[in-house]
Amino acid sequence: MSEKYDLIIIGGGPGGLAAAELTAAKKKRVLIIEKDGWGGTCTHRGCIPTKALLSCSKHYADLKKLKRMGINIAEASIDFPAIKKHQQQIVKVSALGAQKILTDAGVETKQGTGEIISSSKVRFADSSGKSEILSAQNIMIAWGSVPQMLPGINLSDRVSTSDGILNLNLLPSSIIIVGGSVIGVEFATFFAELGAKVTIVEILDRIIPLEDQECADLLRQELIRMGVAIHTSTKLESLKDTGSSVVMSAQKDGKQLELSADYALLCTGRKPLLNTDELDKLGIEYTKAGIKIDSKMMTNVAGIYAVGDVTGGIMLAHRATQQAKVAAGFICQTNDFIYDENFIPSVVYSHPQIARVGYTQKRAEAEGLSIEVVKSNYSANIIARAELLGQGFVKAIFHQDRLIGATIVGDDAAELIAPLALAVSNELTRKQLSNWVLPHPTLSEIFASLFNG
Ligand SMILES: Cc1cc2nc3c(=O)[nH]c(=O)nc-3n(C[C@H](O)[C@H](O)[C@H](O)COP(=O)(O)OP(=O)(O)OC[C@H]3O[C@@H](n4cnc5c(N)ncnc54)[C@H](O)[C@@H]3O)c2cc1C
């Protein structure tokens, strides 16, 4: 039977979920189709399992601080199956939370595959192959992304992407991580904190290439202190699973680098999931970077929207959510939301974390902006001292006395960036920020000296 929806969304990740919830709240009839797990990559293979794991390794690493605080504990040890159970439990809670949001909002759901066959029709097929054609006023593509593979490198039991490594049920004694960007350093932090011998191999001359150099340098120093070996300017040539180990060959400074380890993890980026046959048939424009959209998140085909990783750019869950809010506002004719890539904060959940919003110093300088850079160190903050948080700093970038960007490296950077994201997105001036009263004593007081000058 043909049914008419106001909106059919394909993909139940952060983008699809946000669009479904908001449009249903405006009394639209909404259907969301998901072929795998509710919550998408974020819940099942991304943000949530990795952060559950990183919280375990951080607690374990932080035990070393306790002795300095006068607390002696009996010998600590790792129960890896229990760590995995924690990961699975948190993923389950997140997936159930996603489902509850849909139910509470009155969104109709279907578990299976959605295929767009025209600007107003979607073919839905369940796992048994049973299919039906559904009609909608609007359609949204929220298919997400997949790991980017390297030519000539094959996945196996011992060579995996982030998807595969999250299913590993034993702690490797050694691991080679190919790629020193966000996902690579997060896994490096996790495995190194639990005692594995970690080697990062990165083709560029630095890790975390998109973030502030000085912050990345501090992180590099901390990773090395954890025992991570970092080979930058190193080009992977081959990676072979011998059955009992992996053997890697790479070029570094014109010399051959040979390494072996228990496992290898490819963290060489992600690419949008482009079902090109489907897009071509519909005449939807895309490049290999993603589906092209306008400021309303609409594709070149009227009534078909695309949000999240499938549109390329910085692949982050909250970016997908914001894009979905903008599209939902347009579909419901409320136009409540705005999307500005510059206001999307990004976080590297390594230890220490790196968090940024808006401009880095390098980007501002490249654009020829006259800027003032102000820095404040964790070492000058009494809570950072009391809690033995170690090194860290905030760097704020002002242009014409307005805060246009900030980067934080250090403990709790992910939480600290949130108020600065609000400040940057509202283009607050230094004078306005100087009246921001910060509770004492808190880590947030590191902001005080940035804005008082
Ligand atoms: C290891 C890792 C760690 C990450 N950590 C973070 C983090 O800390 N913070 C952050 O912001 N981002 C993080 N990300 C990125 C984040 O997960 C993505 O940016 C986010 O999930 C994108 O949301 P989305 O809605 O665009 O797509 P997705 O979350 O990928 O969801 C797309 C969904 O569409 C479904 N689908 C695809 N095709 C069809 C079809 N034809 N029919 C039905 N369903 C379909 C898929 O099954 C999937 O569930 C991480 C990613 C990875 C891999």
Coordinates of C-alpha atoms and ligand atoms in Angstrom, one line a residue:
M1 CA 0.0 0.0 0.0
S2 CA 1.3 3.4 -0.9
E3 CA 1.7 5.8 2.1
K4 CA 2.2 9.6 1.9
Y5 CA 4.8 11.0 4.4
D6 CA 5.9 14.6 4.9
L7 CA 9.4 13.3 5.2
I8 CA 11.2 10.0 4.7
I9 CA 14.7 9.9 6.1
I10 CA 17.2 7.2 5.1
G11 CA 19.8 6.7 7.8
G12 CA 19.3 6.6 11.5
G13 CA 22.6 8.3 12.6
P14 CA 22.8 11.6 14.4
G15 CA 21.8 13.5 11.2
G16 CA 18.7 11.4 10.5
L17 CA 17.6 11.2 14.1
A18 CA 17.8 15.0 14.7
A19 CA 15.8 15.7 11.5
A20 CA 13.2 13.1 12.4
E21 CA 12.7 14.4 16.0
L22 CA 12.4 18.0 15.0
T23 CA 10.1 17.6 12.0
A24 CA 7.8 15.2 14.0
A25 CA 7.7 17.8 16.8
K26 CA 6.1 20.1 14.3
K27 CA 3.4 17.5 13.6
K28 CA 4.8 16.3 10.3
R29 CA 4.4 12.7 9.4
V30 CA 7.9 11.3 9.4
L31 CA 9.4 7.9 8.6
I32 CA 13.0 7.0 9.2
I33 CA 14.6 3.9 7.7
E34 CA 17.7 2.3 9.2
K35 CA 19.4 -0.8 7.9
D36 CA 21.7 -1.5 10.8
G37 CA 21.6 0.0 14.3
W38 CA 19.7 3.1 15.6
G39 CA 22.2 5.9 16.3
G40 CA 24.4 5.1 13.3
T41 CA 28.1 5.1 13.2
C42 CA 28.3 7.5 16.1
T43 CA 26.5 5.0 18.5
H44 CA 27.8 1.7 17.2
R45 CA 31.3 2.3 15.6
G46 CA 32.3 5.9 16.4
C47 CA 31.9 8.5 19.1
I48 CA 30.2 6.3 21.8
P49 CA 32.3 3.1 21.9
T50 CA 35.6 4.9 21.6
K51 CA 34.7 7.3 24.4
A52 CA 33.6 4.4 26.6
L53 CA 37.0 2.8 26.0
L54 CA 38.9 6.0 26.5
S55 CA 37.3 6.6 29.8
C56 CA 38.5 3.2 31.0
S57 CA 42.1 3.7 29.9
K58 CA 42.1 7.2 31.4
H59 CA 40.9 6.0 34.8
Y60 CA 43.6 3.3 34.7
A61 CA 46.4 5.8 33.7
D62 CA 45.2 8.3 36.3
L63 CA 45.7 5.7 39.1
K64 CA 49.4 6.7 38.9
K65 CA 48.5 10.1 40.2
L66 CA 46.9 8.7 43.4
K67 CA 50.1 8.0 45.1
R68 CA 51.1 11.7 44.9
M69 CA 47.8 12.5 46.5
G70 CA 48.5 10.3 49.4
I71 CA 46.3 7.4 48.3
N72 CA 47.9 3.9 48.2
I73 CA 46.0 1.2 46.4
A74 CA 46.8 -2.4 45.9
E75 CA 48.2 -3.4 42.5
A76 CA 45.9 -2.4 39.7
S77 CA 45.3 -4.7 36.8
I78 CA 43.3 -4.7 33.5
D79 CA 40.3 -6.9 32.9
F80 CA 39.9 -6.5 29.2
P81 CA 36.7 -8.5 28.8
A82 CA 35.1 -6.2 31.5
I83 CA 36.3 -3.1 29.5
K84 CA 34.6 -4.5 26.4
K85 CA 31.5 -5.2 28.4
H86 CA 31.5 -1.5 29.5
Q87 CA 31.8 -0.5 25.8
Q88 CA 28.9 -2.8 24.8
Q89 CA 26.7 -1.6 27.6
I90 CA 27.2 2.1 26.8
V91 CA 26.6 1.4 23.1
K92 CA 23.3 -0.4 24.1
V93 CA 22.2 2.5 26.3
S94 CA 23.0 5.0 23.4
A95 CA 21.1 2.9 20.9
L96 CA 18.1 2.5 23.2
G97 CA 18.2 6.3 23.8
A98 CA 18.1 6.9 20.1
Q99 CA 15.1 4.6 19.7
K100 CA 13.3 6.3 22.6
I101 CA 13.8 9.7 21.1
L102 CA 12.0 8.5 17.9
T103 CA 9.2 6.8 19.8
D104 CA 8.6 9.8 22.1
A105 CA 8.6 12.1 19.1
G106 CA 6.0 10.0 17.2
V107 CA 8.4 9.1 14.4
E108 CA 7.5 6.0 12.4
T109 CA 10.5 3.7 11.9
K110 CA 11.3 0.9 9.6
Q111 CA 14.3 -1.5 9.9
G112 CA 15.8 -2.3 6.5
T113 CA 17.2 -0.6 3.4
G114 CA 15.9 2.5 1.7
E115 CA 16.4 3.3 -1.9
I116 CA 15.3 6.6 -3.5
I117 CA 13.6 5.9 -6.8
S118 CA 12.3 9.3 -7.7
S119 CA 12.1 12.8 -6.0
S120 CA 9.0 11.6 -4.1
K121 CA 9.3 7.8 -3.9
V122 CA 11.4 5.4 -1.8
R123 CA 11.7 1.7 -2.1
F124 CA 11.9 0.0 1.3
A125 CA 13.2 -3.6 1.6
D126 CA 13.4 -5.5 4.9
S127 CA 16.1 -8.2 5.6
S128 CA 13.8 -10.9 4.1
G129 CA 13.8 -9.1 0.8
K130 CA 10.2 -8.0 1.1
S131 CA 9.8 -4.5 -0.4
E132 CA 7.3 -1.7 -0.7
I133 CA 7.2 1.7 -2.4
L134 CA 6.6 4.7 -0.1
S135 CA 5.7 8.3 -1.1
A136 CA 6.9 11.4 0.5
Q137 CA 6.8 15.2 0.1
N138 CA 10.4 15.4 1.1
I139 CA 13.3 12.9 1.3
M140 CA 16.5 13.1 3.3
I141 CA 19.7 11.3 2.6
A142 CA 21.6 10.6 5.9
W143 CA 23.6 7.6 4.8
G144 CA 26.8 8.6 6.6
S145 CA 30.4 7.5 5.7
V146 CA 32.7 4.5 5.6
P147 CA 36.4 4.1 6.3
Q148 CA 38.8 5.2 3.6
M149 CA 40.9 2.3 2.5
L150 CA 44.5 2.5 1.1
P151 CA 45.2 0.9 -2.3
G152 CA 46.9 -2.5 -2.0
I153 CA 46.1 -2.9 1.7
N154 CA 43.7 -5.7 2.5
L155 CA 41.6 -6.1 5.6
S156 CA 42.1 -9.4 7.5
D157 CA 41.8 -10.8 11.1
R158 CA 44.8 -8.7 12.1
V159 CA 44.5 -5.7 9.8
S160 CA 41.4 -3.7 10.4
T161 CA 39.8 -0.3 10.4
S162 CA 38.1 1.3 13.4
D163 CA 35.0 -0.8 12.7
G164 CA 36.9 -4.0 13.1
I165 CA 39.2 -3.0 16.0
L166 CA 36.1 -2.2 18.1
N167 CA 35.2 -5.9 18.0
L168 CA 38.6 -7.1 19.2
N169 CA 38.1 -9.0 22.4
L170 CA 41.7 -9.2 23.5
L171 CA 44.2 -6.5 24.3
P172 CA 47.0 -6.7 21.7
S173 CA 50.5 -6.5 23.1
S174 CA 51.5 -4.4 20.1
I175 CA 49.7 -2.5 17.4
I176 CA 50.7 -0.4 14.4
I177 CA 48.3 2.5 13.7
V178 CA 48.4 3.9 10.2
G179 CA 47.3 7.5 10.3
G180 CA 48.1 10.1 13.0
S181 CA 44.9 12.1 12.8
V182 CA 41.9 12.2 15.2
I183 CA 40.8 8.5 15.1
G184 CA 44.4 7.2 15.0
V185 CA 45.6 9.2 18.1
E186 CA 42.4 8.3 20.0
F187 CA 43.1 4.6 19.6
A188 CA 46.8 5.1 20.2
T189 CA 45.9 6.8 23.5
F190 CA 43.6 3.9 24.5
F191 CA 46.0 1.1 23.7
A192 CA 49.1 2.8 25.1
E193 CA 47.4 3.7 28.4
L194 CA 46.5 0.0 28.8
G195 CA 50.1 -0.9 28.2
A196 CA 50.2 -2.0 24.6
K197 CA 53.2 -1.1 22.5
V198 CA 51.8 1.4 20.0
T199 CA 53.5 2.7 16.8
I200 CA 51.9 5.5 14.7
V201 CA 52.9 5.8 11.1
E202 CA 51.9 9.1 9.5
I203 CA 52.6 10.2 5.9
L204 CA 52.5 13.9 6.8
D205 CA 55.3 15.6 8.8
R206 CA 53.1 16.0 11.9
I207 CA 50.2 14.4 13.7
I208 CA 46.7 16.0 14.0
P209 CA 47.4 18.2 10.9
L210 CA 44.2 20.3 11.1
E211 CA 44.8 21.6 14.6
D212 CA 47.1 24.1 16.2
Q213 CA 50.8 23.1 15.8
E214 CA 51.7 23.9 19.4
C215 CA 48.8 21.9 20.7
A216 CA 49.7 18.9 18.4
D217 CA 53.3 19.2 19.7
L218 CA 52.2 18.9 23.3
L219 CA 50.0 15.9 22.4
R220 CA 52.9 14.3 20.5
Q221 CA 55.2 14.8 23.6
E222 CA 52.5 13.2 25.9
L223 CA 52.0 10.2 23.5
I224 CA 55.8 9.6 23.4
R225 CA 55.8 9.8 27.2
M226 CA 53.1 7.1 27.2
G227 CA 55.5 5.0 25.1
V228 CA 54.0 5.6 21.7
A229 CA 56.5 5.5 18.8
I230 CA 55.6 8.1 16.2
H231 CA 56.9 8.0 12.7
T232 CA 55.9 11.0 10.7
S233 CA 56.8 11.7 7.0
T234 CA 56.5 7.9 6.6
K235 CA 54.8 6.4 3.7
L236 CA 53.3 2.9 4.1
E237 CA 54.2 0.5 1.4
S238 CA 52.8 -2.8 2.5
L239 CA 51.0 -4.4 5.4
K240 CA 50.8 -8.2 5.6
D241 CA 49.0 -10.5 7.9
T242 CA 51.3 -13.5 8.5
G243 CA 48.6 -15.3 10.5
S244 CA 50.3 -14.7 13.8
S245 CA 51.4 -11.1 13.4
V246 CA 51.4 -8.2 10.9
V247 CA 54.5 -7.0 9.0
M248 CA 54.7 -3.5 7.8
S249 CA 57.1 -2.0 5.3
A250 CA 57.3 1.8 4.9
Q251 CA 59.6 4.6 3.5
K252 CA 61.0 7.1 5.9
D253 CA 63.5 9.7 4.9
G254 CA 64.5 7.7 1.9
K255 CA 65.1 4.6 4.1
Q256 CA 63.2 1.4 4.4
L257 CA 61.3 1.0 7.7
E258 CA 60.2 -2.5 8.6
L259 CA 58.0 -3.1 11.7
S260 CA 56.0 -6.0 13.0
A261 CA 53.2 -6.1 15.6
D262 CA 50.2 -8.2 16.8
Y263 CA 47.7 -6.1 14.9
A264 CA 47.4 -3.1 12.5
L265 CA 44.8 -0.5 12.5
L266 CA 44.0 1.7 9.5
C267 CA 43.0 5.2 10.4
T268 CA 43.4 6.8 7.1
G269 CA 40.2 8.9 7.1
R270 CA 36.6 8.4 6.1
K271 CA 34.7 9.0 2.9
P272 CA 31.1 9.7 2.3
L273 CA 28.9 6.7 1.4
L274 CA 27.9 7.6 -2.1
N275 CA 25.5 5.2 -3.7
T276 CA 26.5 6.6 -7.1
D277 CA 24.1 4.5 -9.3
E278 CA 21.2 5.7 -7.2
L279 CA 22.4 9.4 -7.2
D280 CA 23.1 9.3 -11.0
K281 CA 19.7 7.9 -11.8
L282 CA 18.1 10.7 -9.8
G283 CA 20.4 13.4 -11.2
I284 CA 21.7 14.3 -7.8
E285 CA 25.0 16.2 -8.0
Y286 CA 28.0 15.0 -6.0
T287 CA 31.8 14.9 -6.0
K288 CA 33.9 12.3 -4.4
A289 CA 34.0 14.7 -1.4
G290 CA 30.3 14.3 -0.9
I291 CA 26.8 15.2 -2.0
K292 CA 26.4 18.8 -3.0
I293 CA 23.9 20.8 -0.9
D294 CA 22.8 24.4 -0.6
S295 CA 22.4 26.5 2.6
K296 CA 19.0 24.7 3.3
M297 CA 20.8 21.3 3.0
M298 CA 18.9 20.6 -0.2
T299 CA 20.5 18.8 -3.1
N300 CA 20.1 20.1 -6.7
V301 CA 16.9 18.0 -6.9
A302 CA 14.0 19.9 -5.2
G303 CA 12.6 18.1 -2.1
I304 CA 15.7 15.8 -1.7
Y305 CA 17.9 16.9 1.2
A306 CA 21.3 15.5 2.4
V307 CA 22.9 15.9 5.8
G308 CA 25.9 14.7 7.8
D309 CA 28.9 12.8 6.7
V310 CA 27.4 12.0 3.3
T311 CA 27.9 15.7 2.5
G312 CA 31.7 15.5 3.2
G313 CA 33.5 18.3 5.1
I314 CA 34.4 17.8 8.7
M315 CA 32.7 14.5 9.7
L316 CA 31.4 15.0 13.1
A317 CA 28.1 13.9 14.8
H318 CA 27.1 17.4 16.0
R319 CA 27.7 18.8 12.6
A320 CA 25.3 16.3 11.1
T321 CA 22.8 17.3 13.8
Q322 CA 23.1 21.0 13.1
Q323 CA 22.7 20.4 9.3
A324 CA 19.6 18.3 10.1
K325 CA 18.1 21.1 12.3
V326 CA 18.6 23.6 9.4
A327 CA 16.9 21.2 6.9
A328 CA 14.1 20.5 9.4
G329 CA 13.5 24.2 9.9
F330 CA 13.2 24.7 6.2
I331 CA 10.8 21.7 5.7
C332 CA 8.6 22.9 8.6
Q333 CA 8.9 26.5 7.3
T334 CA 10.0 27.7 10.7
N335 CA 13.6 28.5 9.6
D336 CA 14.7 28.4 13.2
F337 CA 18.3 27.3 12.8
I338 CA 21.5 28.5 11.0
Y339 CA 24.5 26.4 9.9
D340 CA 28.0 27.9 9.9
E341 CA 30.9 25.5 9.6
N342 CA 33.0 27.9 11.5
F343 CA 31.0 27.5 14.6
I344 CA 31.3 23.7 14.7
P345 CA 33.6 22.7 17.6
S346 CA 35.9 19.7 17.1
V347 CA 37.5 17.6 19.7
V348 CA 40.4 15.0 19.7
Y349 CA 39.7 12.8 22.7
S350 CA 43.3 11.9 23.2
H351 CA 44.9 12.4 26.7
P352 CA 45.4 15.3 26.7
Q353 CA 42.4 16.3 24.6
I354 CA 42.6 19.0 21.9
A355 CA 39.4 21.0 21.3
R356 CA 38.9 23.9 19.0
V357 CA 36.2 26.2 17.7
G358 CA 36.6 28.7 14.8
Y359 CA 39.9 29.9 13.6
T360 CA 43.3 28.4 14.3
Q361 CA 46.2 30.9 14.3
K362 CA 47.5 29.4 11.1
R363 CA 44.3 29.8 9.2
A364 CA 43.8 33.4 10.4
E365 CA 47.3 34.2 9.3
A366 CA 46.8 32.5 5.9
E367 CA 43.6 34.6 5.4
G368 CA 45.6 37.7 6.2
L369 CA 43.5 38.7 9.2
S370 CA 45.1 41.0 11.7
I371 CA 44.9 38.9 14.9
E372 CA 46.0 39.0 18.5
V373 CA 46.8 35.6 20.1
V374 CA 46.4 35.3 23.8
K375 CA 47.5 32.2 25.8
S376 CA 46.7 31.0 29.3
N377 CA 48.4 28.0 30.8
Y378 CA 46.9 25.2 33.0
S379 CA 50.0 25.6 35.2
A380 CA 48.7 29.0 36.4
N381 CA 45.3 27.5 37.4
I382 CA 45.0 26.2 41.0
I383 CA 42.5 23.4 40.2
A384 CA 44.7 22.1 37.4
R385 CA 47.5 22.0 40.0
A386 CA 45.3 20.4 42.7
E387 CA 44.0 17.7 40.4
L388 CA 47.5 17.1 38.9
L389 CA 46.2 17.7 35.4
G390 CA 49.6 18.2 34.0
Q391 CA 50.4 20.5 31.1
G392 CA 47.8 22.3 28.9
F393 CA 46.8 25.7 27.6
V394 CA 44.1 27.7 25.9
K395 CA 44.9 29.8 22.9
A396 CA 42.4 32.5 22.0
I397 CA 42.4 34.3 18.6
F398 CA 41.0 37.8 18.5
H399 CA 40.3 39.8 15.3
Q400 CA 39.2 43.4 15.7
D401 CA 38.7 42.6 19.4
R402 CA 36.2 39.8 18.7
L403 CA 36.9 36.2 19.6
I404 CA 37.1 34.3 16.3
G405 CA 38.7 31.1 17.5
A406 CA 40.1 29.2 20.4
T407 CA 42.0 26.0 20.8
I408 CA 42.5 24.1 24.1
V409 CA 44.9 21.3 24.8
G410 CA 44.7 19.6 28.2
D411 CA 42.4 17.7 30.5
D412 CA 38.7 18.5 30.0
A413 CA 39.3 20.5 26.8
A414 CA 36.2 18.9 25.3
E415 CA 34.0 20.4 28.1
L416 CA 35.9 23.7 28.3
I417 CA 35.4 24.4 24.6
A418 CA 31.6 24.4 24.9
P419 CA 31.3 28.0 26.4
L420 CA 33.9 29.3 23.9
A421 CA 31.9 27.8 21.0
L422 CA 29.0 29.9 22.3
A423 CA 31.2 33.0 22.5
V424 CA 32.7 32.5 19.0
S425 CA 29.3 31.8 17.4
N426 CA 27.9 35.0 19.0
E427 CA 31.0 36.9 17.9
L428 CA 31.5 38.2 21.4
T429 CA 34.0 41.0 22.1
R430 CA 36.8 40.9 24.6
K431 CA 34.9 43.6 26.7
Q432 CA 31.8 41.4 26.8
L433 CA 33.9 38.4 27.7
S434 CA 35.7 40.3 30.4
N435 CA 32.4 40.5 32.3
W436 CA 32.0 36.7 32.3
V437 CA 32.0 35.8 35.9
L438 CA 33.7 32.4 36.5
P439 CA 33.2 30.4 39.6
H440 CA 36.2 30.0 41.9
P441 CA 38.1 27.8 42.2
T442 CA 37.5 26.1 38.8
L443 CA 39.5 25.0 35.8
S444 CA 37.4 27.5 33.8
E445 CA 39.2 30.3 35.5
I446 CA 42.0 29.8 32.9
F447 CA 39.7 31.9 30.7
A448 CA 39.9 34.9 33.0
S449 CA 43.3 36.1 32.0
L450 CA 42.4 35.7 28.2
F451 CA 39.7 38.3 28.4
N452 CA 40.9 40.8 31.0
G453 CA 43.7 42.3 28.9
Ligands
LIG1 C1 36.0 5.7 15.4 C2 35.2 6.9 15.3 C3 35.1 7.8 16.3 C4 34.3 9.0 16.1 N1 34.3 9.9 17.2 C5 33.5 11.0 17.1 C6 33.4 11.9 18.2 O1 34.0 11.7 19.2 N2 32.7 13.0 18.0 C7 32.0 13.3 16.8 O2 31.3 14.3 16.7 N3 32.1 12.4 15.7 C8 32.8 11.3 15.9 N4 32.9 10.4 14.8 C9 32.2 10.7 13.6 C10 30.7 10.5 13.7 O3 30.5 9.1 14.1 C11 30.0 10.8 12.4 O4 30.3 12.1 12.0 C12 28.5 10.7 12.5 O5 28.1 9.4 12.9 C13 27.8 11.1 11.2 O6 26.4 11.0 11.3 P1 25.5 10.7 10.1 O7 24.1 10.9 10.6 O8 25.9 11.6 9.0 O9 25.8 9.2 9.6 P2 26.0 7.9 10.4 O10 26.1 8.0 11.9 O11 27.1 7.2 9.7 O12 24.6 7.1 10.1 C14 24.3 6.7 8.9 C15 23.3 5.6 9.0 O13 22.7 5.3 7.8 C16 22.5 3.9 7.6 N5 22.3 3.7 6.2 C17 23.1 3.9 5.2 N6 22.6 3.6 4.0 C18 21.3 3.2 4.3 C19 20.2 2.7 3.5 N7 20.3 2.7 2.1 N8 19.1 2.4 4.1 C20 19.0 2.4 5.4 N9 19.9 2.9 6.2 C21 21.1 3.2 5.7 C22 23.7 3.3 8.2 O14 23.5 2.0 8.6 C23 24.0 4.3 9.4 O15 23.4 3.8 10.6 C24 33.6 9.2 14.9 C25 33.7 8.3 13.9 C26 34.5 7.2 14.1 C27 34.5 6.2 12.9

